[in-house]
């Protein structure tokens, strides 16, 4: 029997960075790595098969890379008959078997996972050290300091603070281009002619390790949603770097102008496809931000596109993580609007007459991917207007997207999309009629519903539910300065129109709940 390791270094499925803090001072001659694939992580929500495959393939590639570097890796595979099924049970068994002198790990990204690991370690009585996750540009302590004493948390102030601190898109003490954001330049749609010929993103055909994982997932999770035959996500740092270079060269220049646009049958458009690689720690966000800024300074991409992209990373990504850790664990159960409608079954099948939802859901179930406007202003908007229970919406988003990890998905869903936190994350509900979707896409051209109509057989359900949403929450929304104009528009509806909208909305809810 080999000697017990000096340190057992825990590596979770979204911590695939060999330079993480857990490895500081580590020595492969004295220390060892522990990793485990467990069914519980795939089953706690009904996970998309591509999401499961991405995590497992990336984990196996990381373990193989560390073994080639001389590390002893204690790795429990999902199909090992001895697999106990949960991270906690697997860790407890490993501690009994390996008897390390102490355990070291980078702080987990998910509340429940952290609690599970801490419970096992405390019960085992083994010394352990939890180290900060320096992948992020704002630590949990720094976000707490930013939030202290503020009545409201808002992305804009936080984003400017991080831009200044990290000297990103700054010229002296002023923002490059003389403005902190260029949102007004980044709201374009494609018009009737569509996007034209689009640069296809670089593909990453599965290698032997990934093919083995795909076969395992197909067998073990046959009843789970989603396809996996189109799987081509980056699963190694080298793949992720190649994906970054492809985006910077071929899609970043037009990303900003069309970042909110949608088009039938075109899932990628000018988006980066980097979020999953970032969330698994295959890419360092500093390198991504630096590459984008360098493209602007070299004249290869316009400033509005670069600023819009960097805002998503340095702004929103860091901000939602701060929100998550500041308000968990209770944040997950917030329901400020009292929404209790069940999630429509078509979210799991894509079978709906509403073309916009059919497009976004079909793409999601096929690829495990939709860009941020498809998530916020199609699938998320419909759930908000319908009044779906926020936790059900959260669990669906966590299940179906390959880039979904709870620290980033939960605040985006409950806070930004569903306004279930009452305004902690965002200053207003993102509520709109079907006309927004018509303006930003060609989805309505292939739909039997008319976004200009709120009642009648051809009325767009988004438009019907929008007016009913304002009616149901009129008192609350009237007090919100950013919603007051929308609420005042209710006065333009006659009493008969209001009754007709209410009746049609009630009938729609009853039909979708059946």
Short mmCIF file of C-alpha atoms in Angstrom, two decimals:
data_model
loop_
_atom_site.label_atom_id
_atom_site.label_comp_id
_atom_site.label_asym_id
_atom_site.label_seq_id
_atom_site.Cartn_x
_atom_site.Cartn_y
_atom_site.Cartn_z
CA UNK A 1 0.00 0.00 0.00
CA UNK A 2 1.37 3.43 -0.96
CA UNK A 3 1.93 6.04 1.73
CA UNK A 4 -0.99 8.37 2.48
CA UNK A 5 -0.76 11.60 0.48
CA UNK A 6 0.37 14.72 2.27
CA UNK A 7 -2.47 16.63 0.63
CA UNK A 8 -5.53 15.39 -1.21
CA UNK A 9 -6.51 18.08 -3.72
CA UNK A 10 -10.21 18.06 -4.55
CA UNK A 11 -11.09 19.05 -8.13
CA UNK A 12 -14.74 19.50 -9.04
CA UNK A 13 -16.22 19.29 -12.52
CA UNK A 14 -16.24 23.06 -12.99
CA UNK A 15 -12.71 23.60 -11.61
CA UNK A 16 -10.59 22.23 -14.46
CA UNK A 17 -7.68 24.63 -14.06
CA UNK A 18 -4.25 23.23 -13.13
CA UNK A 19 -3.19 26.69 -11.93
CA UNK A 20 -6.10 27.01 -9.47
CA UNK A 21 -5.35 28.03 -5.90
CA UNK A 22 -5.78 24.45 -4.70
CA UNK A 23 -2.53 23.57 -6.50
CA UNK A 24 -0.43 26.31 -4.88
CA UNK A 25 2.56 24.69 -3.18
CA UNK A 26 1.47 21.22 -4.29
CA UNK A 27 3.93 18.48 -5.22
CA UNK A 28 2.90 15.45 -7.30
CA UNK A 29 5.52 13.39 -5.44
CA UNK A 30 3.74 13.98 -2.13
CA UNK A 31 0.19 15.01 -2.99
CA UNK A 32 -2.68 13.53 -5.00
CA UNK A 33 -5.75 14.70 -6.93
CA UNK A 34 -9.28 13.43 -6.25
CA UNK A 35 -12.13 13.64 -8.78
CA UNK A 36 -15.47 11.87 -9.06
CA UNK A 37 -18.25 11.53 -11.62
CA UNK A 38 -21.53 11.00 -9.77
CA UNK A 39 -25.07 10.42 -10.98
CA UNK A 40 -26.55 12.83 -8.45
CA UNK A 41 -25.03 15.81 -10.26
CA UNK A 42 -26.81 14.78 -13.47
CA UNK A 43 -30.10 13.91 -11.79
CA UNK A 44 -30.72 16.69 -9.26
CA UNK A 45 -32.21 18.45 -12.27
CA UNK A 46 -33.22 16.52 -15.41
CA UNK A 47 -30.03 17.45 -17.21
CA UNK A 48 -29.63 17.71 -20.98
CA UNK A 49 -27.47 14.87 -22.24
CA UNK A 50 -25.05 17.27 -23.93
CA UNK A 51 -24.58 19.06 -20.60
CA UNK A 52 -23.75 15.80 -18.83
CA UNK A 53 -21.39 14.80 -21.63
CA UNK A 54 -19.58 18.14 -21.60
CA UNK A 55 -18.80 17.93 -17.89
CA UNK A 56 -17.68 14.30 -18.02
CA UNK A 57 -15.59 14.69 -21.17
CA UNK A 58 -13.83 17.79 -19.85
CA UNK A 59 -13.19 16.10 -16.49
CA UNK A 60 -11.68 13.01 -18.11
CA UNK A 61 -9.44 15.10 -20.34
CA UNK A 62 -8.25 17.08 -17.30
CA UNK A 63 -7.51 13.91 -15.34
CA UNK A 64 -5.59 12.41 -18.26
CA UNK A 65 -3.58 15.62 -18.65
CA UNK A 66 -2.66 15.66 -14.95
CA UNK A 67 -1.61 12.02 -15.08
CA UNK A 68 0.66 12.79 -18.04
CA UNK A 69 2.16 15.58 -15.93
CA UNK A 70 3.08 13.02 -13.26
CA UNK A 71 0.19 13.48 -10.85
CA UNK A 72 -1.47 10.58 -9.04
CA UNK A 73 -5.17 11.02 -9.80
CA UNK A 74 -7.82 9.13 -7.82
CA UNK A 75 -10.71 9.27 -10.27
CA UNK A 76 -14.05 7.54 -9.79
CA UNK A 77 -15.89 6.97 -13.06
CA UNK A 78 -19.64 7.05 -13.32
CA UNK A 79 -19.81 3.47 -14.59
CA UNK A 80 -17.58 2.06 -11.84
CA UNK A 81 -19.71 -0.53 -9.97
CA UNK A 82 -18.33 0.85 -6.70
CA UNK A 83 -19.58 4.38 -7.43
CA UNK A 84 -21.63 5.59 -4.44
CA UNK A 85 -23.64 8.08 -6.50
CA UNK A 86 -22.99 11.36 -4.66
CA UNK A 87 -19.98 13.61 -4.18
CA UNK A 88 -20.28 13.38 -0.42
CA UNK A 89 -20.35 9.59 -0.32
CA UNK A 90 -17.50 9.31 -2.80
CA UNK A 91 -15.35 11.78 -0.87
CA UNK A 92 -16.03 10.02 2.43
CA UNK A 93 -14.98 6.69 0.91
CA UNK A 94 -11.82 8.25 -0.56
CA UNK A 95 -10.83 9.74 2.79
CA UNK A 96 -11.16 6.36 4.49
CA UNK A 97 -9.20 4.64 1.74
CA UNK A 98 -6.41 7.18 1.16
CA UNK A 99 -6.02 8.62 4.70
CA UNK A 100 -4.55 11.98 3.57
CA UNK A 101 -2.87 14.20 6.12
CA UNK A 102 -5.08 17.05 4.99
CA UNK A 103 -7.44 18.14 2.20
CA UNK A 104 -7.13 21.24 0.03
CA UNK A 105 -9.72 22.60 -2.38
CA UNK A 106 -10.71 25.75 -4.23
CA UNK A 107 -14.00 27.17 -3.01
CA UNK A 108 -16.86 25.43 -4.86
CA UNK A 109 -19.07 27.47 -7.15
CA UNK A 110 -22.34 26.01 -5.88
CA UNK A 111 -23.80 26.45 -2.41
CA UNK A 112 -25.10 22.89 -2.01
CA UNK A 113 -21.87 21.29 -3.22
CA UNK A 114 -19.85 23.37 -0.76
CA UNK A 115 -22.14 22.40 2.11
CA UNK A 116 -21.93 18.72 1.14
CA UNK A 117 -18.13 18.72 1.05
CA UNK A 118 -17.78 20.66 4.30
CA UNK A 119 -20.14 18.24 6.06
CA UNK A 120 -18.05 15.24 4.99
CA UNK A 121 -14.75 16.87 5.90
CA UNK A 122 -15.92 17.96 9.34
CA UNK A 123 -17.34 14.52 10.07
CA UNK A 124 -14.05 12.91 9.01
CA UNK A 125 -12.07 15.15 11.36
CA UNK A 126 -9.35 15.70 8.75
CA UNK A 127 -7.68 19.12 8.54
CA UNK A 128 -8.70 20.99 5.40
CA UNK A 129 -8.14 24.31 3.69
CA UNK A 130 -10.59 26.06 1.38
CA UNK A 131 -8.91 28.58 -0.89
CA UNK A 132 -10.45 31.50 -2.83
CA UNK A 133 -11.26 30.99 -6.49
CA UNK A 134 -8.97 33.44 -8.25
CA UNK A 135 -10.46 32.57 -11.64
CA UNK A 136 -12.78 35.49 -10.99
CA UNK A 137 -11.76 39.13 -11.13
CA UNK A 138 -13.83 40.01 -8.07
CA UNK A 139 -13.56 37.87 -4.95
CA UNK A 140 -16.54 37.20 -2.73
CA UNK A 141 -14.99 39.47 -0.09
CA UNK A 142 -14.51 42.27 -2.62
CA UNK A 143 -18.12 42.02 -3.74
CA UNK A 144 -19.28 42.13 -0.13
CA UNK A 145 -17.24 45.31 0.34
CA UNK A 146 -18.81 46.79 -2.80
CA UNK A 147 -22.31 45.94 -1.57
CA UNK A 148 -21.85 47.14 2.01
CA UNK A 149 -24.01 50.13 2.82
CA UNK A 150 -25.74 50.26 -0.57
CA UNK A 151 -29.53 50.35 -0.64
CA UNK A 152 -29.49 48.92 -4.16
CA UNK A 153 -27.03 46.85 -6.15
CA UNK A 154 -26.73 47.80 -9.79
CA UNK A 155 -24.52 46.35 -12.49
CA UNK A 156 -23.48 49.70 -13.95
CA UNK A 157 -21.70 50.96 -10.82
CA UNK A 158 -20.06 47.60 -10.17
CA UNK A 159 -18.90 47.31 -13.78
CA UNK A 160 -17.29 50.75 -13.78
CA UNK A 161 -15.51 49.92 -10.54
CA UNK A 162 -14.02 46.74 -12.04
CA UNK A 163 -13.07 48.48 -15.29
CA UNK A 164 -11.11 51.04 -13.30
CA UNK A 165 -9.55 48.53 -10.91
CA UNK A 166 -8.35 46.16 -13.62
CA UNK A 167 -7.51 48.87 -16.19
CA UNK A 168 -9.78 47.38 -18.85
CA UNK A 169 -10.76 49.65 -21.75
CA UNK A 170 -9.34 52.64 -19.91
CA UNK A 171 -7.27 55.54 -21.21
CA UNK A 172 -5.81 57.15 -18.14
CA UNK A 173 -8.65 57.54 -15.67
CA UNK A 174 -11.31 57.77 -18.39
CA UNK A 175 -13.14 55.01 -20.24
CA UNK A 176 -11.89 54.38 -23.75
CA UNK A 177 -13.99 56.21 -26.31
CA UNK A 178 -15.29 58.61 -23.66
CA UNK A 179 -18.21 56.40 -22.56
CA UNK A 180 -18.67 53.48 -20.20
CA UNK A 181 -21.06 51.60 -22.45
CA UNK A 182 -22.26 51.60 -26.02
CA UNK A 183 -25.61 49.86 -25.62
CA UNK A 184 -27.26 52.22 -28.08
CA UNK A 185 -24.95 50.90 -30.81
CA UNK A 186 -25.56 47.26 -29.90
CA UNK A 187 -29.28 46.73 -30.51
CA UNK A 188 -29.39 46.03 -34.22
CA UNK A 189 -31.58 43.51 -36.01
CA UNK A 190 -30.96 41.91 -39.38
CA UNK A 191 -33.93 43.35 -41.24
CA UNK A 192 -35.95 41.48 -43.84
CA UNK A 193 -32.90 40.25 -45.75
CA UNK A 194 -31.51 38.38 -42.77
CA UNK A 195 -27.91 37.94 -41.67
CA UNK A 196 -26.61 36.67 -45.00
CA UNK A 197 -23.60 34.36 -45.06
CA UNK A 198 -22.42 33.79 -41.51
CA UNK A 199 -18.94 32.66 -40.39
CA UNK A 200 -19.42 29.16 -39.01
CA UNK A 201 -17.80 28.72 -35.59
CA UNK A 202 -14.90 26.32 -35.33
CA UNK A 203 -16.02 22.79 -34.58
CA UNK A 204 -14.40 20.30 -32.22
CA UNK A 205 -15.24 16.75 -33.31
CA UNK A 206 -15.25 14.31 -30.38
CA UNK A 207 -12.01 12.41 -29.82
CA UNK A 208 -11.79 8.90 -28.34
CA UNK A 209 -12.30 10.08 -24.75
CA UNK A 210 -15.33 12.18 -25.65
CA UNK A 211 -16.82 9.44 -27.84
CA UNK A 212 -16.59 7.04 -24.90
CA UNK A 213 -18.39 9.59 -22.72
CA UNK A 214 -21.11 10.14 -25.32
CA UNK A 215 -21.75 6.41 -25.50
CA UNK A 216 -21.96 6.20 -21.70
CA UNK A 217 -24.38 9.13 -21.53
CA UNK A 218 -26.57 7.66 -24.28
CA UNK A 219 -26.84 4.40 -22.34
CA UNK A 220 -27.04 5.71 -18.78
CA UNK A 221 -29.26 8.75 -19.38
CA UNK A 222 -31.43 7.56 -22.25
CA UNK A 223 -34.56 9.17 -20.74
CA UNK A 224 -32.96 12.58 -20.26
CA UNK A 225 -33.80 15.43 -22.65
CA UNK A 226 -31.69 16.66 -25.49
CA UNK A 227 -29.66 15.39 -28.40
CA UNK A 228 -25.96 14.65 -28.30
CA UNK A 229 -25.18 13.64 -31.88
CA UNK A 230 -24.20 17.24 -32.75
CA UNK A 231 -21.84 17.52 -29.76
CA UNK A 232 -18.76 19.57 -30.69
CA UNK A 233 -17.96 21.68 -27.62
CA UNK A 234 -14.40 22.49 -26.52
CA UNK A 235 -13.39 20.06 -23.75
CA UNK A 236 -9.71 21.00 -23.26
CA UNK A 237 -7.84 24.27 -22.69
CA UNK A 238 -6.30 23.95 -26.17
CA UNK A 239 -9.75 23.58 -27.73
CA UNK A 240 -11.03 26.54 -25.72
CA UNK A 241 -8.11 28.72 -26.81
CA UNK A 242 -8.77 27.82 -30.45
CA UNK A 243 -12.46 28.70 -29.98
CA UNK A 244 -11.45 32.07 -28.50
CA UNK A 245 -9.14 32.87 -31.41
CA UNK A 246 -11.85 31.89 -33.89
CA UNK A 247 -14.37 34.20 -32.22
CA UNK A 248 -12.02 37.18 -31.98
CA UNK A 249 -11.07 36.88 -35.66
CA UNK A 250 -14.37 35.96 -37.27
CA UNK A 251 -17.32 37.09 -35.14
CA UNK A 252 -16.33 39.72 -32.59
CA UNK A 253 -16.36 42.60 -35.13
CA UNK A 254 -20.12 42.23 -35.68
CA UNK A 255 -20.99 40.78 -32.28
CA UNK A 256 -22.00 44.09 -30.74
CA UNK A 257 -24.27 45.30 -33.51
CA UNK A 258 -26.19 42.02 -33.65
CA UNK A 259 -25.82 40.62 -30.13
CA UNK A 260 -29.58 40.94 -29.47
CA UNK A 261 -30.74 39.73 -32.89
CA UNK A 262 -32.31 36.34 -33.60
CA UNK A 263 -32.89 34.44 -36.83
CA UNK A 264 -34.66 31.15 -37.51
CA UNK A 265 -32.31 28.23 -38.02
CA UNK A 266 -29.21 30.23 -37.03
CA UNK A 267 -28.20 29.35 -33.46
CA UNK A 268 -24.71 30.87 -33.37
CA UNK A 269 -24.87 34.12 -35.38
CA UNK A 270 -21.97 36.24 -34.04
CA UNK A 271 -21.87 34.80 -30.52
CA UNK A 272 -18.72 33.43 -28.94
CA UNK A 273 -19.67 29.92 -27.72
CA UNK A 274 -17.16 30.47 -24.90
CA UNK A 275 -19.39 30.51 -21.81
CA UNK A 276 -19.20 26.76 -21.18
CA UNK A 277 -15.40 26.74 -21.47
CA UNK A 278 -15.19 29.70 -19.11
CA UNK A 279 -17.54 28.14 -16.57
CA UNK A 280 -15.56 24.88 -16.53
CA UNK A 281 -12.37 26.96 -16.08
CA UNK A 282 -10.86 25.85 -19.38
CA UNK A 283 -10.35 29.54 -20.17
CA UNK A 284 -9.19 32.39 -17.94
CA UNK A 285 -11.53 35.39 -18.32
CA UNK A 286 -8.52 37.72 -18.14
CA UNK A 287 -7.14 36.18 -21.32
CA UNK A 288 -10.50 36.50 -23.05
CA UNK A 289 -10.91 40.15 -22.01
CA UNK A 290 -7.33 40.95 -23.04
CA UNK A 291 -7.81 39.33 -26.46
CA UNK A 292 -10.97 41.34 -27.10
CA UNK A 293 -9.39 44.63 -26.04
CA UNK A 294 -6.28 43.91 -28.11
CA UNK A 295 -8.50 43.37 -31.17
CA UNK A 296 -9.97 46.85 -30.73
CA UNK A 297 -6.62 48.53 -30.13
CA UNK A 298 -5.26 46.83 -33.25
CA UNK A 299 -8.20 48.09 -35.32
CA UNK A 300 -9.65 44.62 -35.88
CA UNK A 301 -12.95 45.16 -34.04
CA UNK A 302 -15.01 48.28 -33.24
CA UNK A 303 -15.17 49.59 -29.68
CA UNK A 304 -18.95 49.07 -29.25
CA UNK A 305 -18.59 45.37 -30.07
CA UNK A 306 -15.62 44.93 -27.75
CA UNK A 307 -17.18 46.87 -24.89
CA UNK A 308 -20.45 44.94 -25.22
CA UNK A 309 -18.59 41.64 -25.07
CA UNK A 310 -16.35 42.66 -22.17
CA UNK A 311 -19.40 43.94 -20.26
CA UNK A 312 -20.81 40.41 -20.32
CA UNK A 313 -17.60 39.01 -18.80
CA UNK A 314 -16.22 41.68 -16.50
CA UNK A 315 -19.66 43.06 -15.72
CA UNK A 316 -22.52 40.58 -15.71
CA UNK A 317 -20.56 37.38 -15.07
CA UNK A 318 -18.80 38.79 -12.00
CA UNK A 319 -21.92 40.61 -10.81
CA UNK A 320 -24.21 37.57 -10.84
CA UNK A 321 -21.64 35.54 -8.91
CA UNK A 322 -21.55 38.24 -6.27
CA UNK A 323 -25.35 38.28 -6.06
CA UNK A 324 -25.45 34.49 -5.76
CA UNK A 325 -23.09 34.24 -2.80
CA UNK A 326 -24.48 37.31 -1.05
CA UNK A 327 -28.07 36.03 -0.98
CA UNK A 328 -27.84 32.24 -0.91
CA UNK A 329 -29.27 29.89 0.22
CA UNK A 330 -32.61 31.69 0.50
CA UNK A 331 -32.29 33.36 -2.90
CA UNK A 332 -33.31 30.17 -4.68
CA UNK A 333 -36.82 30.27 -3.18
CA UNK A 334 -37.65 33.92 -3.80
CA UNK A 335 -40.94 34.59 -5.57
CA UNK A 336 -41.64 38.32 -5.30
CA UNK A 337 -44.45 38.26 -7.89
CA UNK A 338 -46.23 35.28 -6.35
CA UNK A 339 -46.00 33.23 -9.55
CA UNK A 340 -47.35 29.67 -9.18
CA UNK A 341 -48.17 28.48 -12.72
CA UNK A 342 -46.52 25.15 -13.69
CA UNK A 343 -43.88 25.18 -16.42
CA UNK A 344 -45.60 24.27 -19.72
CA UNK A 345 -44.78 20.77 -20.91
CA UNK A 346 -43.66 22.09 -24.29
CA UNK A 347 -40.51 23.49 -22.67
CA UNK A 348 -39.29 19.87 -22.65
CA UNK A 349 -40.46 19.01 -26.17
CA UNK A 350 -40.45 22.22 -28.24
CA UNK A 351 -43.94 21.28 -29.49
CA UNK A 352 -45.80 24.60 -29.63
CA UNK A 353 -47.62 26.71 -32.23
CA UNK A 354 -45.66 29.80 -31.17
CA UNK A 355 -42.83 29.87 -33.68
CA UNK A 356 -40.44 31.94 -31.56
CA UNK A 357 -40.69 29.45 -28.70
CA UNK A 358 -40.52 26.53 -31.09
CA UNK A 359 -37.31 27.93 -32.58
CA UNK A 360 -35.65 28.71 -29.24
CA UNK A 361 -36.75 25.49 -27.54
CA UNK A 362 -35.96 23.27 -30.51
CA UNK A 363 -32.48 24.74 -30.71
CA UNK A 364 -32.01 24.36 -26.95
CA UNK A 365 -33.08 20.72 -26.92
CA UNK A 366 -30.94 19.94 -29.96
CA UNK A 367 -27.75 21.77 -28.95
CA UNK A 368 -28.01 22.65 -25.26
CA UNK A 369 -27.52 26.26 -26.31
CA UNK A 370 -29.41 29.51 -26.83
CA UNK A 371 -27.95 33.00 -26.74
CA UNK A 372 -28.82 35.51 -24.04
CA UNK A 373 -31.74 37.21 -25.82
CA UNK A 374 -33.36 33.89 -26.71
CA UNK A 375 -33.14 33.00 -23.02
CA UNK A 376 -34.22 36.38 -21.63
CA UNK A 377 -36.73 37.61 -24.19
CA UNK A 378 -38.27 34.40 -25.56
CA UNK A 379 -38.24 31.45 -23.16
CA UNK A 380 -37.75 33.60 -20.07
CA UNK A 381 -40.21 36.30 -21.14
CA UNK A 382 -42.99 33.80 -21.77
CA UNK A 383 -42.48 32.19 -18.35
CA UNK A 384 -42.51 35.63 -16.68
CA UNK A 385 -45.70 36.76 -18.40
CA UNK A 386 -47.43 33.42 -17.87
CA UNK A 387 -46.56 33.52 -14.16
CA UNK A 388 -44.56 30.29 -13.89
CA UNK A 389 -43.21 29.35 -10.47
CA UNK A 390 -39.65 30.78 -10.50
CA UNK A 391 -37.97 27.72 -9.02
CA UNK A 392 -39.38 25.58 -11.84
CA UNK A 393 -37.98 28.03 -14.39
CA UNK A 394 -34.61 27.96 -12.62
CA UNK A 395 -34.49 24.17 -12.61
CA UNK A 396 -35.30 24.05 -16.33
CA UNK A 397 -32.54 26.53 -17.24
CA UNK A 398 -30.05 24.69 -15.03
CA UNK A 399 -30.96 21.42 -16.73
CA UNK A 400 -30.98 22.28 -20.42
CA UNK A 401 -27.99 24.54 -21.11
CA UNK A 402 -24.47 23.15 -21.40
CA UNK A 403 -22.98 26.27 -19.78
CA UNK A 404 -25.34 26.19 -16.79
CA UNK A 405 -23.78 26.17 -13.33
CA UNK A 406 -25.92 27.44 -10.51
CA UNK A 407 -23.90 30.50 -9.45
CA UNK A 408 -24.38 32.10 -12.88
CA UNK A 409 -27.70 30.56 -13.96
CA UNK A 410 -29.75 31.18 -10.80
CA UNK A 411 -29.41 34.99 -10.51
CA UNK A 412 -29.85 35.38 -14.27
CA UNK A 413 -33.05 33.33 -14.15
CA UNK A 414 -34.67 34.36 -10.88
CA UNK A 415 -33.41 37.92 -10.85
CA UNK A 416 -33.01 39.12 -14.42
CA UNK A 417 -35.52 36.94 -16.26
CA UNK A 418 -38.29 36.33 -13.72
CA UNK A 419 -37.89 39.36 -11.39
CA UNK A 420 -38.50 36.90 -8.57
CA UNK A 421 -36.02 38.67 -6.29
CA UNK A 422 -38.11 41.85 -6.41
CA UNK A 423 -35.37 44.02 -7.90
CA UNK A 424 -32.14 42.83 -6.28
CA UNK A 425 -30.57 41.82 -9.57
CA UNK A 426 -32.33 44.13 -12.05
CA UNK A 427 -34.18 47.41 -11.72
CA UNK A 428 -37.33 46.27 -13.55
CA UNK A 429 -39.04 43.22 -15.04
CA UNK A 430 -38.05 42.59 -18.65
CA UNK A 431 -41.65 42.55 -19.91
CA UNK A 432 -42.57 43.09 -23.56
CA UNK A 433 -45.21 42.20 -26.13
CA UNK A 434 -44.64 39.97 -29.12
CA UNK A 435 -43.66 43.08 -31.08
CA UNK A 436 -40.22 43.02 -29.47
CA UNK A 437 -39.62 39.54 -30.87
CA UNK A 438 -40.96 40.67 -34.25
CA UNK A 439 -38.52 43.59 -34.28
CA UNK A 440 -35.47 41.52 -33.32
CA UNK A 441 -36.07 38.37 -35.40
CA UNK A 442 -37.91 36.78 -38.29
CA UNK A 443 -39.74 34.36 -36.00
CA UNK A 444 -43.11 36.08 -36.36
CA UNK A 445 -43.04 35.73 -40.16
CA UNK A 446 -43.49 32.00 -39.77
CA UNK A 447 -46.10 32.12 -37.01
CA UNK A 448 -49.89 32.00 -37.12
CA UNK A 449 -50.17 34.53 -34.29
CA UNK A 450 -50.18 38.31 -34.76
CA UNK A 451 -48.01 40.21 -32.24
CA UNK A 452 -50.14 43.34 -32.76
CA UNK A 453 -53.26 41.63 -31.39
CA UNK A 454 -53.99 40.96 -27.72
CA UNK A 455 -57.36 39.22 -28.07
CA UNK A 456 -59.05 36.94 -30.54
CA UNK A 457 -57.99 33.69 -32.24
CA UNK A 458 -54.94 35.25 -33.92
CA UNK A 459 -53.71 37.13 -30.84
CA UNK A 460 -50.08 36.54 -29.94
CA UNK A 461 -49.95 34.88 -26.51
CA UNK A 462 -46.97 37.08 -25.59
CA UNK A 463 -49.04 40.20 -26.25
CA UNK A 464 -52.11 38.89 -24.41
CA UNK A 465 -50.04 37.88 -21.41
CA UNK A 466 -48.05 41.13 -21.44
CA UNK A 467 -51.14 43.26 -20.91
CA UNK A 468 -52.45 40.82 -18.34
CA UNK A 469 -49.07 40.91 -16.55
CA UNK A 470 -49.32 44.70 -16.26
CA UNK A 471 -52.92 44.39 -15.06
CA UNK A 472 -52.12 41.77 -12.42
CA UNK A 473 -49.11 43.66 -11.05
CA UNK A 474 -50.31 47.20 -11.73
CA UNK A 475 -49.98 48.49 -8.18
CA UNK A 476 -46.45 47.17 -7.72
CA UNK A 477 -45.20 48.22 -11.14
CA UNK A 478 -46.67 51.71 -10.95
CA UNK A 479 -44.21 52.46 -8.14
CA UNK A 480 -41.25 51.50 -10.34
CA UNK A 481 -40.02 54.56 -12.30
CA UNK A 482 -38.74 52.37 -15.15
CA UNK A 483 -42.16 50.73 -15.56
CA UNK A 484 -44.46 53.70 -15.04
CA UNK A 485 -44.86 54.50 -18.76
CA UNK A 486 -45.77 50.90 -19.58
CA UNK A 487 -48.29 50.81 -16.74
CA UNK A 488 -49.84 54.12 -17.82
CA UNK A 489 -50.55 52.54 -21.20
CA UNK A 490 -53.12 50.36 -19.46
CA UNK A 491 -55.32 53.46 -19.34
CA UNK A 492 -55.64 53.29 -23.12
CA UNK A 493 -57.51 49.99 -22.81
CA UNK A 494 -61.26 50.15 -22.47
CA UNK A 495 -62.94 48.20 -19.65
CA UNK A 496 -64.20 45.74 -22.26
CA UNK A 497 -60.68 45.26 -23.64
CA UNK A 498 -59.30 44.66 -20.17
CA UNK A 499 -61.95 42.04 -19.44
CA UNK A 500 -61.32 40.32 -22.77
CA UNK A 501 -57.56 40.23 -22.17
CA UNK A 502 -58.04 38.87 -18.67
CA UNK A 503 -60.38 36.15 -19.92
CA UNK A 504 -58.09 35.11 -22.77
CA UNK A 505 -55.06 35.06 -20.45
CA UNK A 506 -56.92 32.94 -17.90
CA UNK A 507 -57.97 30.48 -20.60
CA UNK A 508 -54.39 30.27 -21.86
CA UNK A 509 -53.06 29.55 -18.37
CA UNK A 510 -55.67 26.88 -17.78
CA UNK A 511 -54.91 25.22 -21.11
CA UNK A 512 -51.14 25.20 -20.52
CA UNK A 513 -51.54 23.88 -16.97
CA UNK A 514 -53.72 20.95 -18.06
#
